[in-house]
Short mmCIF file of N, CA, C and O in Angstrom, two decimals:
data_model
loop_
_atom_site.label_atom_id
_atom_site.label_comp_id
_atom_site.label_asym_id
_atom_site.label_seq_id
_atom_site.Cartn_x
_atom_site.Cartn_y
_atom_site.Cartn_z
N SER A 1 -10.51 25.12 -6.00
CA SER A 1 -9.43 25.43 -7.34
C SER A 1 -9.17 26.78 -7.97
O SER A 1 -9.59 27.56 -6.78
N GLU A 2 -8.27 26.93 -9.04
CA GLU A 2 -8.03 28.33 -9.29
C GLU A 2 -9.26 28.78 -9.75
O GLU A 2 -9.11 30.40 -9.01
N ASP A 3 -10.37 28.60 -9.91
CA ASP A 3 -10.96 29.39 -10.33
C ASP A 3 -12.41 29.33 -9.62
O ASP A 3 -13.52 30.00 -9.77
N GLY A 4 -11.98 28.75 -8.50
CA GLY A 4 -13.15 28.95 -7.24
C GLY A 4 -14.22 27.82 -7.17
O GLY A 4 -15.25 28.12 -6.54
N ALA A 5 -14.04 27.15 -8.45
CA ALA A 5 -15.42 26.35 -8.53
C ALA A 5 -15.81 25.20 -7.06
O ALA A 5 -16.79 24.88 -6.99
N TYR A 6 -14.69 24.67 -6.73
CA TYR A 6 -14.75 23.60 -5.37
C TYR A 6 -13.54 24.18 -4.54
O TYR A 6 -12.59 24.70 -4.97
N GLN A 7 -13.65 23.92 -3.08
CA GLN A 7 -13.06 24.18 -2.07
C GLN A 7 -12.67 22.10 -1.80
O GLN A 7 -13.21 21.80 -1.48
N TYR A 8 -11.32 22.21 -1.10
CA TYR A 8 -10.81 20.93 -0.25
C TYR A 8 -9.62 21.79 0.38
O TYR A 8 -9.40 22.68 0.58
N VAL A 9 -9.65 20.53 1.78
CA VAL A 9 -8.52 20.50 2.64
C VAL A 9 -7.51 19.48 2.40
O VAL A 9 -7.90 18.48 2.06
N LYS A 10 -6.26 20.05 2.15
CA LYS A 10 -5.01 18.96 2.37
C LYS A 10 -4.64 18.18 3.77
O LYS A 10 -4.63 19.14 4.52
N MET A 11 -4.51 17.06 3.69
CA MET A 11 -4.34 16.14 4.52
C MET A 11 -3.49 15.24 4.89
O MET A 11 -3.60 14.45 3.48
N ARG A 12 -3.23 14.18 5.44
CA ARG A 12 -2.60 12.88 5.22
C ARG A 12 -3.87 12.21 5.15
O ARG A 12 -4.61 12.16 5.73
N GLY A 13 -3.64 11.40 4.10
CA GLY A 13 -4.69 9.99 3.94
C GLY A 13 -4.06 9.05 2.99
O GLY A 13 -3.03 8.80 3.06
N PHE A 14 -4.78 8.50 1.94
CA PHE A 14 -4.24 7.57 1.46
C PHE A 14 -4.98 7.56 -0.29
O PHE A 14 -6.07 8.46 -0.57
N LYS A 15 -3.99 7.06 -0.73
CA LYS A 15 -4.43 6.90 -2.26
C LYS A 15 -3.65 5.37 -2.88
O LYS A 15 -3.30 4.78 -1.81
N ILE A 16 -4.35 4.99 -4.18
CA ILE A 16 -4.08 3.72 -4.59
C ILE A 16 -3.09 4.18 -5.73
O ILE A 16 -3.28 5.13 -6.60
N GLN A 17 -1.93 3.27 -5.12
CA GLN A 17 -0.73 3.12 -6.44
C GLN A 17 -1.31 2.26 -7.11
O GLN A 17 -1.17 1.07 -6.95
N VAL A 18 -1.32 2.58 -8.37
CA VAL A 18 -1.48 2.00 -9.46
C VAL A 18 -0.79 1.28 -10.02
O VAL A 18 -0.58 0.23 -10.42
N PHE A 19 0.61 1.98 -10.58
CA PHE A 19 1.52 1.97 -11.43
C PHE A 19 3.12 2.45 -10.61
O PHE A 19 2.80 3.67 -10.24
N SER A 20 4.07 1.87 -10.83
CA SER A 20 5.02 2.52 -10.75
C SER A 20 6.39 2.00 -11.50
O SER A 20 6.45 0.44 -11.71
N GLY A 21 7.12 2.40 -12.44
CA GLY A 21 7.94 1.75 -13.53
C GLY A 21 9.14 2.50 -13.41
O GLY A 21 9.03 3.74 -13.42
N ASN A 22 10.35 2.19 -13.37
CA ASN A 22 11.57 2.84 -13.91
C ASN A 22 12.40 2.57 -15.38
O ASN A 22 13.50 3.08 -15.71
N ASN A 23 11.75 2.23 -16.04
CA ASN A 23 12.26 2.00 -17.59
C ASN A 23 11.83 3.14 -18.11
O ASN A 23 11.01 3.96 -18.79
N GLN A 24 12.91 3.96 -18.40
CA GLN A 24 12.43 5.25 -18.82
C GLN A 24 11.94 5.42 -20.18
O GLN A 24 11.00 6.44 -20.66
N ARG A 25 11.91 4.52 -20.91
CA ARG A 25 11.30 4.37 -22.62
C ARG A 25 9.99 3.93 -22.59
O ARG A 25 9.25 4.77 -23.41
N LYS A 26 9.55 3.15 -21.24
CA LYS A 26 8.00 2.74 -21.40
C LYS A 26 7.50 2.91 -20.33
O LYS A 26 6.07 3.07 -20.54
N SER A 27 8.20 3.65 -19.50
CA SER A 27 6.92 3.54 -17.81
C SER A 27 6.13 4.71 -17.75
O SER A 27 5.28 4.71 -17.54
N LYS A 28 6.78 6.02 -18.68
CA LYS A 28 5.95 7.29 -18.82
C LYS A 28 4.54 6.96 -19.52
O LYS A 28 3.18 7.13 -19.08
N ASP A 29 4.95 6.65 -20.85
CA ASP A 29 3.40 5.79 -21.74
C ASP A 29 2.76 4.61 -20.62
O ASP A 29 1.35 4.95 -21.15
N GLU A 30 3.14 3.77 -20.03
CA GLU A 30 2.61 2.99 -19.80
C GLU A 30 1.50 4.12 -18.50
O GLU A 30 0.40 3.44 -18.21
N ALA A 31 2.06 4.68 -17.94
CA ALA A 31 1.71 5.54 -16.96
C ALA A 31 0.23 6.22 -17.38
O ALA A 31 -1.11 6.07 -16.75
N TYR A 32 0.83 6.94 -18.38
CA TYR A 32 -0.25 7.26 -18.96
C TYR A 32 -1.65 6.60 -19.67
O TYR A 32 -2.44 7.23 -19.53
N SER A 33 -0.91 5.68 -19.82
CA SER A 33 -2.22 4.59 -20.68
C SER A 33 -3.37 3.98 -19.66
O SER A 33 -4.04 3.98 -20.00
N LYS A 34 -2.38 3.53 -18.31
CA LYS A 34 -2.93 3.14 -17.13
C LYS A 34 -4.21 4.38 -16.71
O LYS A 34 -5.38 4.35 -16.33
N GLN A 35 -3.54 5.52 -16.53
CA GLN A 35 -4.12 6.59 -16.12
C GLN A 35 -5.80 7.14 -17.09
O GLN A 35 -6.66 6.78 -16.41
N LYS A 36 -5.58 6.63 -18.32
CA LYS A 36 -6.69 6.84 -19.50
C LYS A 36 -7.76 5.76 -19.09
O LYS A 36 -8.67 5.95 -19.02
N LEU A 37 -7.61 4.49 -18.68
CA LEU A 37 -8.19 3.80 -18.60
C LEU A 37 -8.90 3.72 -17.49
O LEU A 37 -10.20 3.32 -17.48
N ILE A 38 -8.43 4.11 -16.62
CA ILE A 38 -8.80 4.63 -14.89
C ILE A 38 -9.96 5.51 -15.24
O ILE A 38 -11.30 5.86 -14.50
N ASN A 39 -9.69 6.94 -15.60
CA ASN A 39 -10.47 8.13 -16.16
C ASN A 39 -11.51 7.66 -16.76
O ASN A 39 -12.55 7.81 -16.58
N ASP A 40 -11.93 6.89 -17.61
CA ASP A 40 -12.76 6.11 -18.71
C ASP A 40 -13.52 5.34 -17.64
O ASP A 40 -14.94 5.68 -17.99
N ALA A 41 -13.09 4.56 -16.90
CA ALA A 41 -14.44 3.66 -16.44
C ALA A 41 -14.51 4.63 -14.76
O ALA A 41 -15.42 3.98 -14.29
N PHE A 42 -13.91 5.40 -14.29
CA PHE A 42 -14.41 5.83 -12.90
C PHE A 42 -14.22 7.12 -12.84
O PHE A 42 -13.06 8.09 -12.42
N GLU A 43 -14.82 7.91 -13.70
CA GLU A 43 -14.95 9.32 -14.21
C GLU A 43 -14.55 10.45 -13.13
O GLU A 43 -14.06 11.45 -13.21
N ASP A 44 -15.33 10.05 -11.98
CA ASP A 44 -15.03 10.81 -10.43
C ASP A 44 -13.50 10.81 -9.58
O ASP A 44 -13.57 11.34 -8.76
N ILE A 45 -12.94 9.51 -10.29
CA ILE A 45 -11.80 9.58 -9.25
C ILE A 45 -10.87 9.96 -9.78
O ILE A 45 -10.06 10.11 -11.34
N GLU A 46 -10.04 10.92 -9.11
CA GLU A 46 -8.74 12.15 -9.40
C GLU A 46 -7.69 10.78 -9.41
O GLU A 46 -7.45 10.22 -8.87
N THR A 47 -6.91 10.85 -10.82
CA THR A 47 -5.54 10.38 -11.04
C THR A 47 -4.40 11.31 -11.08
O THR A 47 -4.57 12.28 -11.67
N ASP A 48 -3.23 10.94 -10.50
CA ASP A 48 -1.93 11.63 -10.87
C ASP A 48 -1.18 10.74 -11.43
O ASP A 48 -0.25 9.83 -10.66
N VAL A 49 -0.48 11.18 -12.48
CA VAL A 49 0.86 10.81 -12.72
C VAL A 49 2.06 11.69 -12.22
O VAL A 49 1.73 13.12 -13.18
N PHE A 50 3.17 11.20 -12.22
CA PHE A 50 4.31 11.96 -11.86
C PHE A 50 5.71 11.49 -11.62
O PHE A 50 5.52 10.06 -11.88
N PHE A 51 6.47 11.98 -12.42
CA PHE A 51 7.71 11.52 -12.02
C PHE A 51 8.42 11.77 -10.59
O PHE A 51 8.64 12.94 -10.02
N LYS A 52 9.28 10.67 -10.27
CA LYS A 52 10.03 10.48 -8.78
C LYS A 52 10.89 9.90 -8.87
O LYS A 52 11.10 8.85 -9.06
N SER A 53 12.23 10.40 -9.41
CA SER A 53 13.47 9.54 -9.62
C SER A 53 13.44 8.64 -8.96
O SER A 53 13.87 8.65 -7.61
N PRO A 54 14.00 7.57 -9.60
CA PRO A 54 13.79 6.93 -10.89
C PRO A 54 12.57 6.74 -11.82
O PRO A 54 12.55 5.83 -12.64
N ARG A 55 11.34 6.73 -11.02
CA ARG A 55 10.35 6.27 -11.29
C ARG A 55 9.07 7.20 -11.86
O ARG A 55 8.89 7.93 -11.31
N TRP A 56 8.49 6.48 -12.95
CA TRP A 56 7.02 7.22 -13.04
C TRP A 56 6.06 6.58 -12.23
O TRP A 56 6.05 5.17 -12.04
N ILE A 57 4.99 7.43 -11.61
CA ILE A 57 4.00 6.82 -10.82
C ILE A 57 2.63 7.21 -11.18
O ILE A 57 2.76 8.49 -11.54
N LEU A 58 1.89 6.50 -10.66
CA LEU A 58 0.42 6.17 -10.98
C LEU A 58 -0.07 6.33 -9.66
O LEU A 58 -0.05 5.09 -9.37
N ARG A 59 -1.36 7.29 -9.20
CA ARG A 59 -1.64 7.10 -7.98
C ARG A 59 -3.15 7.75 -8.40
O ARG A 59 -3.19 8.34 -9.27
N ALA A 60 -4.26 7.07 -7.41
CA ALA A 60 -5.61 7.21 -7.87
C ALA A 60 -6.38 7.50 -6.43
O ALA A 60 -6.03 6.93 -5.56
N GLY A 61 -7.08 8.22 -6.62
CA GLY A 61 -8.11 8.71 -5.36
C GLY A 61 -7.68 9.91 -4.20
O GLY A 61 -6.38 10.30 -4.31
N ASN A 62 -8.87 9.91 -3.34
CA ASN A 62 -8.34 10.83 -2.19
C ASN A 62 -8.96 10.29 -1.25
O ASN A 62 -10.48 10.58 -0.77
N PHE A 63 -8.51 9.83 -0.10
CA PHE A 63 -9.47 9.06 0.76
C PHE A 63 -8.73 9.43 1.91
O PHE A 63 -7.58 9.41 2.32
N LYS A 64 -9.95 9.76 3.29
CA LYS A 64 -9.24 10.17 4.75
C LYS A 64 -9.21 8.69 5.37
O LYS A 64 -7.77 8.86 6.11
N THR A 65 -9.58 7.64 5.13
CA THR A 65 -9.48 6.37 5.85
C THR A 65 -8.82 5.14 4.67
O THR A 65 -9.20 5.24 3.68
N ARG A 66 -8.20 4.45 5.47
CA ARG A 66 -7.65 2.92 4.58
C ARG A 66 -8.70 2.34 4.15
O ARG A 66 -8.79 1.54 3.13
N LYS A 67 -9.74 2.42 4.84
CA LYS A 67 -10.78 1.24 4.67
C LYS A 67 -11.93 1.98 3.29
O LYS A 67 -12.09 1.02 2.25
N GLU A 68 -11.83 3.20 3.30
CA GLU A 68 -11.98 3.58 1.81
C GLU A 68 -11.72 3.74 0.64
O GLU A 68 -12.25 3.17 -0.22
N ALA A 69 -10.07 3.53 1.09
CA ALA A 69 -8.89 3.25 -0.43
C ALA A 69 -9.33 1.87 -0.47
O ALA A 69 -9.23 1.34 -1.90
N ASN A 70 -9.87 1.09 0.27
CA ASN A 70 -9.87 -0.31 0.16
C ASN A 70 -10.95 -0.93 -0.43
O ASN A 70 -10.70 -1.89 -1.51
N ILE A 71 -12.03 -0.18 -0.51
CA ILE A 71 -13.18 -0.48 -1.08
C ILE A 71 -13.15 -0.26 -2.67
O ILE A 71 -13.15 -1.05 -3.71
N LEU A 72 -12.26 0.92 -3.13
CA LEU A 72 -11.87 1.35 -4.26
C LEU A 72 -10.79 0.35 -5.15
O LEU A 72 -11.09 -0.05 -6.28
N LEU A 73 -9.73 0.00 -4.08
CA LEU A 73 -8.70 -0.93 -4.76
C LEU A 73 -9.56 -2.19 -5.01
O LEU A 73 -9.26 -2.68 -5.99
N GLU A 74 -10.55 -2.55 -4.47
CA GLU A 74 -11.18 -3.89 -4.46
C GLU A 74 -11.74 -3.80 -6.33
O GLU A 74 -12.03 -4.36 -7.06
N GLN A 75 -12.76 -2.62 -6.13
CA GLN A 75 -13.21 -2.13 -7.49
C GLN A 75 -12.31 -2.30 -8.52
O GLN A 75 -12.48 -2.63 -9.69
N PHE A 76 -11.12 -1.41 -8.40
CA PHE A 76 -10.00 -1.63 -9.40
C PHE A 76 -9.35 -3.00 -9.80
O PHE A 76 -9.26 -2.98 -11.05
N ILE A 77 -9.22 -3.42 -8.72
CA ILE A 77 -8.80 -5.16 -9.49
C ILE A 77 -9.55 -5.78 -9.92
O ILE A 77 -9.66 -6.86 -11.01
N GLU A 78 -11.08 -5.30 -9.68
CA GLU A 78 -12.34 -6.37 -10.68
C GLU A 78 -12.05 -5.84 -12.13
O GLU A 78 -12.67 -6.57 -12.48
N GLU A 79 -12.32 -4.38 -11.89
CA GLU A 79 -12.25 -3.62 -13.26
C GLU A 79 -11.09 -4.40 -14.19
O GLU A 79 -10.71 -4.14 -15.36
N PHE A 80 -9.83 -4.20 -13.48
CA PHE A 80 -8.49 -4.11 -14.42
C PHE A 80 -7.84 -5.15 -13.53
O PHE A 80 -6.74 -5.28 -13.07
N PRO A 81 -8.17 -6.46 -13.64
CA PRO A 81 -7.17 -7.88 -13.14
C PRO A 81 -6.01 -7.86 -13.89
O PRO A 81 -4.89 -8.60 -12.60
N ASN A 82 -5.71 -7.43 -14.68
CA ASN A 82 -4.16 -7.60 -15.21
C ASN A 82 -3.36 -6.44 -14.62
O ASN A 82 -1.96 -6.57 -14.46
N PHE A 83 -3.88 -5.51 -13.79
CA PHE A 83 -3.15 -4.58 -12.98
C PHE A 83 -2.92 -4.86 -11.21
O PHE A 83 -2.13 -4.57 -10.73
N GLY A 84 -3.86 -5.90 -11.28
CA GLY A 84 -4.15 -6.16 -9.47
C GLY A 84 -2.98 -6.50 -8.52
O GLY A 84 -2.72 -5.70 -7.60
N LYS A 85 -1.83 -7.02 -9.23
CA LYS A 85 -0.84 -7.35 -8.20
C LYS A 85 0.42 -6.34 -8.12
O LYS A 85 0.67 -6.20 -7.02
N GLU A 86 0.26 -5.19 -8.92
CA GLU A 86 0.89 -3.87 -8.63
C GLU A 86 0.18 -3.03 -7.95
O GLU A 86 1.10 -2.20 -7.64
N MET A 87 -1.28 -3.31 -7.36
CA MET A 87 -1.87 -2.14 -6.91
C MET A 87 -1.72 -2.17 -5.77
O MET A 87 -1.81 -3.18 -5.18
N TYR A 88 -1.40 -0.81 -4.59
CA TYR A 88 -1.57 -1.49 -3.28
C TYR A 88 -2.09 0.23 -2.54
O TYR A 88 -2.32 1.36 -3.21
N ILE A 89 -2.63 0.37 -1.19
CA ILE A 89 -2.72 1.56 -0.53
C ILE A 89 -1.35 1.91 -0.41
O ILE A 89 -0.77 1.61 0.16
N VAL A 90 -1.08 3.25 -0.44
CA VAL A 90 -0.03 4.45 -0.03
C VAL A 90 -0.56 5.30 1.15
O VAL A 90 -1.79 6.06 0.46
N SER A 91 -0.07 5.88 2.05
CA SER A 91 0.00 7.18 2.53
C SER A 91 0.36 8.27 1.94
O SER A 91 1.29 8.33 1.12
N ASP A 92 -0.52 9.42 1.86
CA ASP A 92 -0.20 10.65 0.79
C ASP A 92 -0.78 11.59 1.28
O ASP A 92 -1.59 11.51 2.05
N THR A 93 -0.45 12.91 0.56
CA THR A 93 -1.26 13.81 1.10
C THR A 93 -2.41 13.92 -0.13
O THR A 93 -2.50 13.86 -1.15
N VAL A 94 -3.33 14.42 0.40
CA VAL A 94 -4.88 14.24 -0.19
C VAL A 94 -5.73 15.29 -0.21
O VAL A 94 -5.28 16.06 0.58
N LYS A 95 -6.31 15.81 -1.19
CA LYS A 95 -7.39 16.32 -1.37
C LYS A 95 -8.75 16.15 -1.09
O LYS A 95 -9.25 15.08 -1.45
N ILE A 96 -9.42 16.80 0.26
CA ILE A 96 -10.62 16.16 0.35
C ILE A 96 -12.12 17.34 0.35
O ILE A 96 -11.25 18.55 1.01
N PRO A 97 -12.70 17.03 -0.30
CA PRO A 97 -13.82 18.35 -0.37
C PRO A 97 -14.42 18.82 0.74
O PRO A 97 -14.75 18.17 1.68
N LEU A 98 -14.28 20.54 0.92
CA LEU A 98 -15.28 20.76 1.99
C LEU A 98 -16.70 20.75 1.77
O LEU A 98 -17.59 20.53 0.62
#
């Protein structure tokens, strides 16, 4: 990290895509709203909201394997059943602690 508190390596891995929306008026707010719900329920899981034209995207976690990501995905589906159908695992650059 910038302050040297922790070190990590960046590599290809997996994240859970929680939300993706292209309604410019609502999607940004919805992504940040869902991020807050996840951060409140799963404090140790890193979440990222970003804009990749034309979509607002929310992704969670940093996993080496799809199996690890699937365990959290099942927990997310249980905790947030109304998010369930739009959540899935994606390949992405992840930060794995040393």
